[in-house]
Tab-separated table of C-alpha atoms in Angstrom:
chain	number	residue	atom	x	y	z
U	1453	MET	CA	-14.188	-7.233	8.677
U	1454	GLY	CA	-11.837	-4.936	6.786
U	1455	ASP	CA	-11.825	-7.352	3.848
U	1456	GLN	CA	-15.644	-7.571	3.640
U	1457	LEU	CA	-16.534	-4.107	2.320
U	1458	ASN	CA	-19.131	-5.339	-0.180
U	1459	CYS	CA	-21.868	-2.710	-0.416
U	1460	ASN	CA	-23.874	-5.023	-2.723
U	1461	HIS	CA	-24.117	-7.793	-0.122
U	1462	SER	CA	-27.686	-8.939	0.571
U	1463	TRP	CA	-27.274	-7.792	4.196
U	1464	PHE	CA	-27.642	-4.184	3.105
U	1465	GLU	CA	-30.632	-4.469	0.746
U	1466	THR	CA	-33.086	-3.422	3.444
U	1467	THR	CA	-32.771	-1.247	6.518
U	1468	ASP	CA	-33.669	-2.849	9.840
U	1469	HIS	CA	-33.010	-0.845	13.001
U	1470	SER	CA	-33.075	-3.995	15.119
U	1471	ILE	CA	-29.786	-4.926	13.418
U	1472	THR	CA	-26.517	-3.241	14.350
U	1473	TYR	CA	-23.435	-3.601	12.150
U	1474	VAL	CA	-20.104	-3.627	13.975
U	1475	MET	CA	-16.728	-2.665	12.521
U	1476	MET	CA	-13.496	-2.290	14.438
U	1477	GLU	CA	-9.818	-1.395	14.103
U	1478	ILE	CA	-7.939	-3.662	16.500
U	1479	ARG	CA	-4.381	-4.515	17.500
U	1480	THR	CA	-4.854	-8.242	16.887
U	1481	GLU	CA	-5.234	-7.365	13.180
U	1482	THR	CA	-2.453	-4.783	13.028
U	1483	ASP	CA	0.068	-6.854	14.993
U	1484	TYR	CA	0.011	-10.415	13.564
U	1485	ALA	CA	2.672	-9.197	11.095
U	1486	THR	CA	4.688	-6.012	10.608
U	1487	HIS	CA	2.530	-4.328	7.982
U	1488	HIS	CA	3.391	-1.558	5.560
U	1489	ILE	CA	2.009	1.690	6.927
U	1490	GLN	CA	0.108	2.146	3.647
U	1491	LYS	CA	-1.553	-1.230	4.168
U	1492	THR	CA	-2.717	-0.444	7.699
U	1493	ALA	CA	-3.830	3.067	6.742
U	1494	GLY	CA	-5.491	1.786	3.563
U	1495	PHE	CA	-7.585	-0.803	5.370
U	1496	PHE	CA	-8.614	1.644	8.101
U	1497	ALA	CA	-9.496	4.324	5.538
U	1498	ALA	CA	-11.583	1.903	3.444
U	1499	MET	CA	-13.341	0.630	6.587
U	1500	ARG	CA	-14.187	4.156	7.732
U	1501	GLN	CA	-15.538	5.016	4.283
U	1502	PHE	CA	-17.672	1.867	4.354
U	1503	SER	CA	-18.984	2.759	7.807
U	1504	ASN	CA	-20.000	6.152	6.413
U	1505	PHE	CA	-21.776	4.369	3.544
U	1506	LEU	CA	-23.753	2.223	6.003
U	1507	LYS	CA	-24.775	5.266	8.008
U	1508	SER	CA	-25.793	7.134	4.834
U	1509	LYS	CA	-28.180	4.252	4.090
U	1510	LYS	CA	-29.636	4.634	7.609
U	1511	HIS	CA	-28.148	1.377	8.914
U	1512	GLN	CA	-27.246	1.192	12.600
U	1513	CYS	CA	-23.461	0.971	12.873
U	1514	ILE	CA	-20.965	0.817	15.721
U	1515	TYR	CA	-17.459	1.746	14.583
U	1516	ILE	CA	-14.514	1.333	16.955
U	1517	LYS	CA	-11.380	3.268	16.015
U	1518	ILE	CA	-7.891	2.066	16.870
U	1519	ASN	CA	-7.321	4.770	19.482
U	1520	ASP	CA	-10.795	4.789	21.077
U	1521	LYS	CA	-10.456	4.587	24.864
U	1522	ASP	CA	-13.007	1.776	25.183
U	1523	ASN	CA	-11.386	-0.318	22.401
U	1524	LEU	CA	-10.420	-3.660	23.978
U	1525	GLN	CA	-8.222	-4.381	20.902
U	1526	SER	CA	-9.554	-7.843	20.030
U	1527	LEU	CA	-12.532	-9.119	18.068
U	1528	GLU	CA	-13.859	-11.326	20.858
U	1529	ALA	CA	-13.447	-8.781	23.671
U	1530	ASN	CA	-15.109	-5.931	21.789
U	1531	LEU	CA	-17.981	-8.117	20.570
U	1532	SER	CA	-18.583	-9.598	24.022
U	1533	ASN	CA	-18.680	-6.118	25.496
U	1534	ILE	CA	-21.211	-4.869	22.920
U	1535	ILE	CA	-23.464	-7.950	23.175
U	1536	GLU	CA	-23.511	-7.875	26.975
U	1537	LYS	CA	-23.972	-4.116	27.248
U	1538	ASP	CA	-26.918	-3.863	24.835
U	1539	HIS	CA	-28.429	-7.344	25.394
U	1540	TYR	CA	-28.308	-8.571	21.795
U	1541	THR	CA	-30.003	-11.933	21.192
U	1542	LYS	CA	-28.437	-13.009	17.883
U	1543	PHE	CA	-24.961	-12.761	16.361
U	1544	GLU	CA	-24.348	-13.016	12.604
U	1545	TYR	CA	-21.151	-12.779	10.597
U	1546	GLN	CA	-19.809	-13.271	7.079
U	1547	LEU	CA	-17.382	-16.110	6.422
U	1548	PRO	CA	-13.838	-14.827	6.961
U	1549	ASP	CA	-11.292	-15.329	4.201
U	1550	GLU	CA	-8.511	-16.172	6.660
U	1551	TYR	CA	-8.199	-19.434	8.588
U	1552	ARG	CA	-6.923	-17.554	11.641
U	1553	VAL	CA	-10.035	-15.366	11.856
U	1554	ASP	CA	-12.303	-18.291	11.001
U	1555	LEU	CA	-11.046	-20.112	14.101
U	1556	ILE	CA	-11.485	-17.027	16.273
U	1557	LEU	CA	-15.123	-16.625	15.237
U	1558	LYS	CA	-15.940	-20.345	15.485
U	1559	ASN	CA	-14.564	-20.438	19.023
U	1560	PHE	CA	-16.338	-17.202	19.889
U	1561	THR	CA	-19.775	-18.366	18.717
U	1562	SER	CA	-19.382	-21.773	20.377
U	1563	LYS	CA	-19.175	-20.053	23.772
U	1564	LEU	CA	-21.543	-17.187	23.077
U	1565	GLY	CA	-24.790	-18.436	24.600
U	1566	ILE	CA	-27.003	-16.711	22.011
U	1567	ALA	CA	-28.123	-17.727	18.524
U	1568	SER	CA	-25.652	-17.240	15.672
U	1569	LYS	CA	-25.686	-17.493	11.888
U	1570	VAL	CA	-22.997	-17.426	9.199
U	1571	TYR	CA	-23.351	-15.924	5.713
U	1572	ASP	CA	-21.281	-16.228	2.560
U	1573	THR	CA	-19.485	-13.044	1.501
U	1574	GLN	CA	-21.146	-13.288	-1.951
U	1575	HIS	CA	-17.895	-12.298	-3.643
U	1576	PHE	CA	-15.986	-15.228	-5.138
U	1577	PHE	CA	-16.772	-17.352	-8.192
U	1578	SER	CA	-16.233	-20.552	-6.190
U	1579	THR	CA	-17.043	-21.773	-2.701
U	1580	ARG	CA	-14.399	-22.561	-0.107
U	1581	ASP	CA	-14.559	-26.303	-0.755
U	1582	GLU	CA	-15.226	-26.287	-4.499
U	1583	LEU	CA	-11.618	-26.825	-5.562
U	1584	GLY	CA	-11.224	-29.722	-3.116
U	1585	LYS	CA	-14.287	-31.426	-4.566
U	1586	PHE	CA	-13.114	-30.741	-8.131
U	1587	PHE	CA	-9.739	-32.433	-7.566
U	1588	GLU	CA	-11.032	-35.159	-5.241
U	1589	GLY	CA	-9.110	-38.393	-5.759
U	1590	LYS	CA	-6.458	-36.715	-7.925
U	1591	LYS	CA	-2.768	-36.430	-7.036
U	1592	SER	CA	-2.110	-33.103	-8.753
U	1593	PHE	CA	-3.991	-29.810	-8.601
U	1594	LEU	CA	-3.423	-28.263	-12.014
U	1595	MET	CA	-4.567	-24.648	-12.098
U	1596	GLU	CA	-5.368	-24.798	-15.813
U	1597	SER	CA	-7.948	-27.531	-15.207
U	1598	PHE	CA	-9.708	-25.503	-12.514
U	1599	TYR	CA	-9.519	-22.352	-14.648
U	1600	ARG	CA	-11.299	-24.105	-17.512
U	1601	ALA	CA	-13.931	-25.466	-15.139
U	1602	MET	CA	-14.589	-21.934	-13.805
U	1603	ARG	CA	-14.856	-20.578	-17.348
U	1604	LYS	CA	-17.416	-23.286	-18.207
U	1605	LYS	CA	-19.409	-22.922	-14.994
U	1606	HIS	CA	-19.750	-19.146	-15.286
U	1607	GLN	CA	-19.764	-19.024	-19.121
U	1608	VAL	CA	-16.901	-16.553	-19.305
U	1609	LEU	CA	-15.543	-16.180	-22.871
U	1610	MET	CA	-17.326	-19.408	-23.792
U	1611	SER	CA	-19.515	-20.759	-26.553
U	1612	GLY	CA	-21.280	-23.582	-24.788
U	1613	GLU	CA	-18.568	-25.978	-23.607
U	1614	ASN	CA	-15.824	-24.458	-25.765
U	1615	PRO	CA	-13.758	-21.256	-25.559
U	1616	ILE	CA	-15.009	-18.680	-28.055
U	1617	THR	CA	-11.720	-18.651	-29.971
U	1618	GLY	CA	-11.118	-22.408	-29.776
U	1619	GLN	CA	-8.068	-21.810	-27.558
U	1620	TRP	CA	-8.108	-21.668	-23.758
U	1621	ASN	CA	-4.810	-20.042	-22.869
U	1622	TYR	CA	-2.693	-17.337	-24.540
U	1623	ASP	CA	0.131	-17.254	-21.997
U	1624	GLU	CA	2.815	-17.865	-24.631
U	1625	GLU	CA	1.998	-14.481	-26.208
U	1626	ASN	CA	2.273	-12.615	-22.914
U	1627	ARG	CA	5.995	-12.708	-22.117
U	1628	LYS	CA	7.511	-9.716	-23.865
U	1629	LYS	CA	10.232	-7.419	-22.542
U	1630	LEU	CA	9.349	-3.724	-22.580
U	1631	PRO	CA	11.065	-1.995	-25.562
U	1632	LYS	CA	13.887	0.262	-24.431
U	1633	ASN	CA	12.317	3.624	-25.299
U	1634	HIS	CA	8.731	2.603	-24.567
U	1635	LYS	CA	6.916	4.850	-22.067
U	1636	PRO	CA	4.156	2.956	-20.214
U	1637	ALA	CA	0.798	4.454	-19.337
U	1638	ALA	CA	0.954	6.807	-16.365
U	1639	PRO	CA	-0.606	5.190	-13.288
U	1640	LEU	CA	-3.863	6.568	-11.935
U	1641	VAL	CA	-3.295	7.547	-8.299
U	1642	PHE	CA	-5.562	9.222	-5.767
U	1643	ASN	CA	-4.979	12.074	-3.343
U	1644	ASN	CA	-6.713	10.813	-0.232
U	1645	ASN	CA	-6.003	12.576	3.040
U	1646	VAL	CA	-5.471	9.937	5.714
U	1647	SER	CA	-3.639	12.172	8.192
U	1648	ASP	CA	-5.920	11.346	11.114
U	1649	ILE	CA	-5.437	7.617	10.559
U	1650	VAL	CA	-1.656	7.848	10.235
U	1651	ASP	CA	-1.481	10.022	13.357
U	1652	ALA	CA	-3.533	7.429	15.265
U	1653	ILE	CA	-1.257	4.621	14.051
U	1654	LEU	CA	1.809	6.523	15.231
U	1655	GLN	CA	0.202	7.452	18.563
U	1656	THR	CA	-0.649	3.832	19.333
U	1657	ASP	CA	2.908	2.655	18.533
U	1658	ILE	CA	1.795	0.112	15.932
U	1659	ASN	CA	4.911	-1.342	14.324
U	1660	THR	CA	4.946	-0.661	10.571
U	1661	MET	CA	7.360	-0.511	7.635
U	1662	GLY	CA	7.621	1.606	4.515
U	1663	VAL	CA	6.641	5.229	3.929
U	1664	ILE	CA	3.392	7.120	3.328
U	1665	ASP	CA	2.315	10.558	2.138
U	1666	LYS	CA	-0.606	10.971	4.508
U	1667	THR	CA	-2.145	13.897	2.637
U	1668	ASN	CA	-1.860	12.210	-0.767
U	1669	PHE	CA	-2.619	8.539	-0.176
U	1670	ILE	CA	-2.537	6.994	-3.649
U	1671	TRP	CA	-4.741	3.896	-3.211
U	1672	PRO	CA	-8.532	3.719	-3.649
U	1673	ILE	CA	-10.391	3.770	-0.343
U	1674	ASN	CA	-13.996	3.412	-1.502
U	1675	ARG	CA	-16.080	1.839	-4.223
U	1676	ASP	CA	-16.228	4.936	-6.446
U	1677	GLN	CA	-12.438	5.214	-6.557
U	1678	SER	CA	-12.124	1.463	-7.145
U	1679	LEU	CA	-14.486	1.709	-10.115
U	1680	GLU	CA	-12.491	4.684	-11.414
U	1681	LEU	CA	-9.297	2.604	-11.232
U	1682	LEU	CA	-11.070	-0.256	-13.036
U	1683	SER	CA	-12.209	2.111	-15.796
U	1684	HIS	CA	-8.673	3.477	-16.131
U	1685	PHE	CA	-7.291	-0.048	-16.440
U	1686	VAL	CA	-9.622	-1.263	-19.190
U	1687	THR	CA	-9.164	1.973	-21.141
U	1688	GLU	CA	-5.477	2.794	-20.710
U	1689	CYS	CA	-3.756	-0.444	-19.665
U	1690	LEU	CA	-5.649	-3.500	-20.911
U	1691	PRO	CA	-4.601	-2.976	-24.574
U	1692	LEU	CA	-1.004	-3.883	-23.603
U	1693	PHE	CA	-1.552	-5.682	-20.294
U	1694	GLY	CA	-0.958	-9.234	-21.499
U	1695	THR	CA	2.016	-8.494	-23.704
U	1696	TYR	CA	4.027	-6.781	-20.970
U	1697	GLN	CA	2.603	-8.361	-17.801
U	1698	ASP	CA	5.960	-10.053	-17.042
U	1699	ALA	CA	8.149	-7.056	-17.969
U	1700	MET	CA	10.232	-5.105	-15.450
U	1701	ILE	CA	11.910	-1.729	-15.765
U	1702	PRO	CA	13.490	0.624	-13.184
U	1703	ASN	CA	11.403	3.590	-12.026
U	1704	GLU	CA	8.194	2.278	-13.602
U	1705	TRP	CA	6.222	0.724	-10.771
U	1706	SER	CA	2.794	0.302	-12.343
U	1707	LEU	CA	3.312	-0.443	-16.061
U	1708	TYR	CA	0.087	-1.929	-17.507
U	1709	HIS	CA	-1.071	-3.751	-14.381
U	1710	SER	CA	-4.538	-3.097	-13.022
U	1711	ARG	CA	-3.503	-2.660	-9.346
U	1712	LEU	CA	-7.070	-3.682	-8.493
U	1713	SER	CA	-6.039	-6.362	-6.006
U	1714	PHE	CA	-6.502	-4.121	-2.953
U	1715	SER	CA	-9.988	-3.133	-4.108
U	1716	LEU	CA	-10.809	-6.764	-4.871
U	1717	ASN	CA	-9.397	-8.211	-1.664
U	1718	THR	CA	-11.292	-5.686	0.472
U	1719	LYS	CA	-14.379	-6.456	-1.688
U	1720	MET	CA	-14.985	-2.827	-2.601
U	1721	ILE	CA	-15.462	-4.276	-6.085
U	1722	SER	CA	-16.247	-7.818	-7.210
U	1723	PRO	CA	-14.303	-10.150	-9.526
U	1724	ALA	CA	-17.440	-10.550	-11.652
U	1725	GLU	CA	-17.738	-6.836	-12.405
U	1726	VAL	CA	-13.992	-6.575	-13.033
U	1727	ILE	CA	-14.174	-9.331	-15.647
U	1728	GLU	CA	-17.364	-7.887	-17.151
U	1729	ALA	CA	-15.702	-4.488	-17.540
U	1730	ALA	CA	-12.654	-6.016	-19.264
U	1731	ILE	CA	-14.769	-8.135	-21.614
U	1732	GLY	CA	-17.020	-5.159	-22.346
U	1733	ALA	CA	-14.023	-3.014	-23.291
U	1734	TRP	CA	-12.707	-5.767	-25.602
U	1735	GLN	CA	-16.101	-6.217	-27.262
U	1736	LYS	CA	-16.324	-2.482	-27.965
U	1737	GLN	CA	-12.764	-2.163	-29.313
U	1738	PRO	CA	-11.420	-5.543	-30.481
U	1739	GLU	CA	-9.130	-3.696	-32.885
U	1740	ILE	CA	-7.429	-1.978	-29.911
U	1741	ILE	CA	-7.615	-4.733	-27.283
U	1742	ALA	CA	-6.313	-8.005	-28.730
U	1743	TYR	CA	-7.816	-11.186	-27.302
U	1744	ASN	CA	-4.565	-12.375	-25.682
U	1745	GLN	CA	-4.544	-9.205	-23.533
U	1746	LEU	CA	-8.040	-9.957	-22.284
U	1747	GLU	CA	-7.580	-13.683	-21.704
U	1748	GLY	CA	-4.404	-13.123	-19.680
U	1749	PHE	CA	-6.280	-10.806	-17.338
U	1750	VAL	CA	-9.366	-13.013	-17.066
U	1751	ARG	CA	-7.118	-15.974	-16.188
U	1752	GLN	CA	-5.603	-14.033	-13.276
U	1753	ILE	CA	-9.046	-13.263	-11.834
U	1754	ILE	CA	-11.244	-16.315	-12.448
U	1755	GLY	CA	-8.341	-18.757	-12.674
U	1756	TRP	CA	-5.393	-17.962	-10.453
U	1757	ARG	CA	-7.229	-15.989	-7.734
U	1758	GLU	CA	-9.975	-18.597	-7.271
U	1759	TYR	CA	-7.465	-21.453	-7.488
U	1760	MET	CA	-5.229	-20.015	-4.769
U	1761	ARG	CA	-8.190	-19.509	-2.462
U	1762	GLY	CA	-9.333	-23.090	-3.067
U	1763	ILE	CA	-5.879	-24.485	-2.277
U	1764	TYR	CA	-5.812	-22.390	0.903
U	1765	TRP	CA	-9.043	-23.798	2.288
U	1766	LEU	CA	-8.194	-27.329	1.167
U	1767	LYS	CA	-4.735	-27.420	2.744
U	1768	MET	CA	-4.838	-25.167	5.822
U	1769	PRO	CA	-3.656	-25.187	8.559
U	1770	GLU	CA	-0.948	-27.714	7.600
U	1771	TYR	CA	-0.011	-25.618	4.551
U	1772	ALA	CA	1.437	-22.887	6.779
U	1773	THR	CA	4.000	-25.350	8.189
U	1774	LEU	CA	5.315	-26.848	4.933
U	1775	ASN	CA	9.059	-26.505	4.298
U	1776	PHE	CA	9.973	-28.941	1.509
U	1777	PHE	CA	13.659	-27.929	1.365
U	1778	ASN	CA	13.998	-27.477	5.140
U	1779	HIS	CA	15.285	-23.948	4.586
U	1780	GLN	CA	16.244	-22.148	7.810
U	1781	GLU	CA	18.037	-18.890	6.891
U	1782	LYS	CA	16.950	-15.360	7.791
U	1783	LEU	CA	16.046	-12.826	5.128
U	1784	PRO	CA	18.947	-10.487	4.293
U	1785	GLN	CA	18.765	-7.232	6.251
U	1786	TRP	CA	18.440	-5.203	3.063
U	1787	PHE	CA	15.002	-6.722	2.385
U	1788	TRP	CA	13.822	-4.104	4.896
U	1789	THR	CA	15.744	-1.182	3.396
U	1790	GLY	CA	16.391	-1.887	-0.299
U	1791	LYS	CA	20.078	-1.075	0.251
U	1792	THR	CA	21.754	-3.691	-1.947
U	1793	LYS	CA	24.055	-3.381	-4.946
U	1794	MET	CA	21.898	-5.787	-6.993
U	1795	ASN	CA	19.817	-3.499	-9.215
U	1796	CYS	CA	16.852	-5.839	-9.601
U	1797	LEU	CA	16.440	-6.371	-5.875
U	1798	LYS	CA	17.157	-2.751	-5.002
U	1799	ASP	CA	14.454	-1.596	-7.412
U	1800	ALA	CA	11.831	-4.196	-6.466
U	1801	ILE	CA	12.304	-3.755	-2.709
U	1802	THR	CA	12.553	0.059	-2.803
U	1803	GLN	CA	9.428	0.164	-4.941
U	1804	SER	CA	7.646	-2.121	-2.451
U	1805	LEU	CA	8.635	0.071	0.499
U	1806	THR	CA	7.568	3.203	-1.394
U	1807	PHE	CA	4.253	2.041	-2.875
U	1808	ALA	CA	3.347	-1.122	-0.890
U	1809	TYR	CA	3.189	-2.754	-4.321
U	1810	ALA	CA	5.144	-4.875	-6.777
U	1811	HIS	CA	3.719	-6.871	-9.660
U	1812	HIS	CA	3.695	-10.664	-9.779
U	1813	ILE	CA	6.991	-11.189	-11.630
U	1814	GLN	CA	8.866	-8.827	-9.325
U	1815	ARG	CA	7.490	-10.862	-6.404
U	1816	LEU	CA	8.089	-14.278	-7.986
U	1817	MET	CA	11.294	-13.892	-10.000
U	1818	ILE	CA	13.169	-11.151	-8.142
U	1819	THR	CA	12.502	-11.113	-4.384
U	1820	GLY	CA	11.032	-14.618	-4.218
U	1821	ASN	CA	13.673	-16.098	-6.501
U	1822	PHE	CA	16.502	-14.673	-4.390
U	1823	ALA	CA	14.911	-15.761	-1.094
U	1824	LEU	CA	14.609	-19.319	-2.393
U	1825	LEU	CA	18.176	-19.421	-3.760
U	1826	ALA	CA	19.405	-18.080	-0.411
U	1827	GLY	CA	17.695	-20.891	1.523
U	1828	THR	CA	15.413	-18.565	3.463
U	1829	ASP	CA	12.972	-20.021	5.990
U	1830	PRO	CA	9.506	-19.886	4.329
U	1831	GLU	CA	8.071	-18.439	7.543
U	1832	GLU	CA	10.406	-15.457	7.154
U	1833	VAL	CA	9.340	-15.006	3.543
U	1834	ASP	CA	5.649	-15.321	4.418
U	1835	GLN	CA	5.873	-12.620	7.057
U	1836	TRP	CA	7.681	-10.218	4.731
U	1837	TYR	CA	5.228	-10.623	1.843
U	1838	LEU	CA	2.216	-10.557	4.159
U	1839	GLY	CA	3.409	-7.287	5.664
U	1840	ILE	CA	4.829	-5.286	2.790
U	1841	TYR	CA	2.050	-5.479	0.184
U	1842	ILE	CA	-1.227	-3.592	0.480
U	1843	ASP	CA	-3.144	-6.457	-1.136
U	1844	ALA	CA	-1.641	-9.227	1.021
U	1845	LEU	CA	-4.113	-11.306	3.009
U	1846	ASP	CA	-3.198	-14.730	4.315
U	1847	TRP	CA	-5.384	-16.705	1.889
U	1848	VAL	CA	-3.741	-15.226	-1.190
U	1849	GLU	CA	-0.269	-14.515	0.208
U	1850	ILE	CA	0.672	-17.875	1.682
U	1851	THR	CA	-0.333	-19.954	-1.350
U	1852	ASN	CA	1.586	-17.650	-3.671
U	1853	THR	CA	4.632	-17.343	-1.395
U	1854	ARG	CA	5.046	-20.660	0.375
U	1855	GLY	CA	3.662	-22.472	-2.665
U	1856	MET	CA	4.425	-20.823	-5.989
U	1857	SER	CA	7.424	-18.732	-4.943
U	1858	GLN	CA	9.285	-20.882	-2.400
U	1859	PHE	CA	8.136	-24.381	-3.490
U	1860	ALA	CA	7.843	-25.120	0.225
U	1861	ASP	CA	4.727	-27.177	-0.490
U	1862	GLY	CA	6.769	-29.594	-2.610
U	1863	GLY	CA	4.721	-29.024	-5.751
U	1864	ILE	CA	1.072	-28.624	-4.737
U	1865	VAL	CA	0.772	-25.230	-6.445
U	1866	GLY	CA	3.770	-25.085	-8.792
U	1867	THR	CA	5.154	-27.931	-10.867
U	1868	LYS	CA	8.748	-26.769	-10.359
U	1869	PRO	CA	10.732	-24.281	-8.237
U	1870	TYR	CA	10.725	-20.844	-9.854
U	1871	VAL	CA	14.428	-20.046	-9.744
U	1872	SER	CA	16.589	-18.413	-12.364
U	1873	SER	CA	20.046	-17.064	-13.034
U	1874	ALA	CA	20.705	-13.554	-14.309
U	1875	ALA	CA	19.809	-14.603	-17.867
U	1876	TYR	CA	16.062	-14.670	-17.223
U	1877	ILE	CA	16.121	-11.416	-15.252
U	1878	ASP	CA	17.982	-9.714	-18.107
U	1879	LYS	CA	15.577	-11.206	-20.658
U	1880	MET	CA	12.515	-9.718	-18.922
U	1881	SER	CA	13.914	-6.493	-17.467
U	1882	HIS	CA	16.190	-3.475	-17.874
U	1883	TYR	CA	17.930	-3.967	-14.534
U	1884	CYS	CA	21.164	-5.665	-15.514
U	1885	GLY	CA	22.771	-3.142	-17.857
U	1886	THR	CA	23.731	-0.663	-15.130
U	1887	CYS	CA	24.125	-3.094	-12.230
U	1888	PHE	CA	27.217	-3.235	-9.993
U	1889	TYR	CA	27.353	-6.963	-10.776
U	1890	ASN	CA	28.094	-8.488	-14.168
U	1891	LYS	CA	25.144	-10.507	-15.474
U	1892	THR	CA	27.389	-12.742	-17.626
U	1893	LYS	CA	29.938	-13.615	-14.930
U	1894	LYS	CA	29.283	-16.781	-12.937
U	1895	THR	CA	32.270	-16.562	-10.603
U	1896	GLY	CA	34.861	-14.027	-9.553
U	1897	ASP	CA	34.784	-10.361	-8.689
U	1898	ARG	CA	31.393	-8.737	-9.334
U	1899	SER	CA	29.856	-11.899	-10.739
U	1900	CYS	CA	26.079	-11.775	-10.467
U	1901	PRO	CA	25.032	-13.593	-7.264
U	1902	PHE	CA	22.030	-15.117	-9.026
U	1903	ASN	CA	24.360	-17.140	-11.288
U	1904	SER	CA	26.308	-19.079	-8.671
U	1905	LEU	CA	23.382	-19.300	-6.224
U	1906	TYR	CA	21.280	-20.830	-9.013
U	1907	TRP	CA	23.632	-23.757	-9.530
U	1908	ASN	CA	24.251	-24.083	-5.804
U	1909	PHE	CA	20.494	-24.491	-5.296
U	1910	TYR	CA	20.237	-27.284	-7.848
U	1911	ASP	CA	23.311	-29.042	-6.493
U	1912	LYS	CA	22.097	-28.869	-2.907
U	1913	HIS	CA	18.621	-30.226	-3.686
U	1914	GLU	CA	19.401	-32.773	-6.389
U	1915	ALA	CA	17.963	-35.661	-4.378
U	1916	LYS	CA	14.592	-33.938	-4.237
U	1917	LEU	CA	14.521	-32.404	-7.706
U	1918	ALA	CA	16.443	-34.646	-10.107
U	1919	HIS	CA	13.358	-36.600	-11.168
U	1920	ASN	CA	11.183	-33.540	-11.762
U	1921	PRO	CA	10.424	-33.729	-15.512
U	1922	ARG	CA	10.367	-29.939	-15.881
U	1923	ILE	CA	13.949	-29.429	-14.679
U	1924	GLY	CA	15.736	-32.638	-15.653
U	1925	MET	CA	17.578	-30.755	-18.396
U	1926	MET	CA	19.285	-28.510	-15.840
U	1927	TYR	CA	20.832	-31.516	-14.128
U	1928	LYS	CA	22.148	-32.770	-17.464
U	1929	VAL	CA	23.871	-29.404	-17.921
U	1930	TRP	CA	25.201	-29.509	-14.358
U	1931	HIS	CA	26.581	-33.035	-14.722
U	1932	ARG	CA	28.365	-32.149	-17.957
U	1933	MET	CA	30.285	-29.290	-16.332
U	1934	LYS	CA	33.948	-29.735	-15.538
U	1935	PRO	CA	34.584	-30.582	-11.868
U	1936	GLU	CA	36.699	-27.456	-11.405
U	1937	ASP	CA	33.900	-25.261	-12.822
U	1938	LYS	CA	31.367	-26.801	-10.485
U	1939	THR	CA	33.677	-26.303	-7.530
U	1940	ALA	CA	34.229	-22.658	-8.465
U	1941	LEU	CA	30.460	-22.059	-8.676
U	1942	LEU	CA	29.798	-23.687	-5.305
U	1943	GLU	CA	32.647	-21.780	-3.658
U	1944	GLN	CA	31.364	-18.506	-5.114
U	1945	ALA	CA	27.854	-19.267	-3.844
U	1946	ASP	CA	29.199	-20.148	-0.421
U	1947	TYR	CA	31.039	-16.831	-0.253
U	1948	TYR	CA	27.937	-14.877	-1.223
U	1949	LEU	CA	25.757	-16.726	1.279
U	1950	LYS	CA	28.245	-16.024	4.075
U	1951	HIS	CA	28.340	-12.336	3.137
U	1952	ILE	CA	24.705	-12.000	2.130
U	1953	ASN	CA	24.057	-8.774	4.044
U	1954	GLU	CA	26.887	-7.097	2.117
U	1955	LEU	CA	25.611	-7.883	-1.384
């Protein structure tokens, strides 16, 4: 599959001409969501590069391109055709990361009539069911607990059973706003020519969003480029990664983030080697890379990434139907264009359409925050996030979006809804100063929509949220407000919600 491009997998250790590897570009994978054109092109380009790698190692490989005349455009149809045509006697595959594809392959093999075997992808730190077993019998699934267990199991930054510094988590040190005149490291981008792929996408009328420079595709499409991006990160970005990982600033789309998620999620590189590279850089230059920078990054890889995958396999398929607040609204039209007067949303969405990328706080506290305050149907939000980001695969997208961002799971992933007024956005970004809306105004002309929508959200969902220990203080503030002030806030929110496509 396009997310199984692991050249170090045991499958490829020896060459056996009785084995044929099959890769395919198919409409069932391009059409289950409206994907960013960079995402579709990126996956196809990485797959074609991997096919070339297999052939260079003398492996037998069948590669079906999206516009091949004999492409039947589905996994099952193409595989059945190949097996029947060449009389294969055994079918083997690697465990898919997505529940949807897992079902397809289980159903396919059950009707196949020849022997089959399933292999692990040999990529993750944990197995599919490891998180479920770890939290068995417990009511809550605290990420920090699983993160510590993964650190212990794999002896990452550990001294026996204890963290090497005596402290597990340095998150409190990693929430700084970028200084006003600070110029972040320039992002490393590539100049891949994917013209033939983009032309094929356009010829086959695949529905996409966003823009692409097909002669200068900026994302890594093979292992060498992925390793180059990793080297750039640990050298140029890791020294300030933790400190500014939550910061946001207009016209700076990369900051100190690694942008390795596409390479990781396609398996061009492994989480183990990513962590090893970061730790190695810190060990060589501890005076340049402070420990909090390193720990914050390690936690994202061995903690958050593994945790989200574990939740996915524990809770699917029911997880994809959860809607705790019973939200039903459509996404505003400007989510597809970036044409809004709210600076933070305009910047985050335009950046996403331009680069197929936004970092985690832009996703959580700008686009996700607004979608939640606006009462958007989680299915709408899922489809947007799954389509627009180059690194978005169902297993990592839905747990972050429906869980962490939209609280649609009622608290399985997050302990509270991640909503905020303009105050938080201004604290962590440089968006508000030049915005059409006034960050300090709660009601009236040009008042920031986040302010009234924030209180409207809490008022509307008090029955479900009032007893949450992490947000009880907000209800005390709300109850102390004058009745006329509360009414004004709710009326302002109602106006904005009714005119949401004009904001």
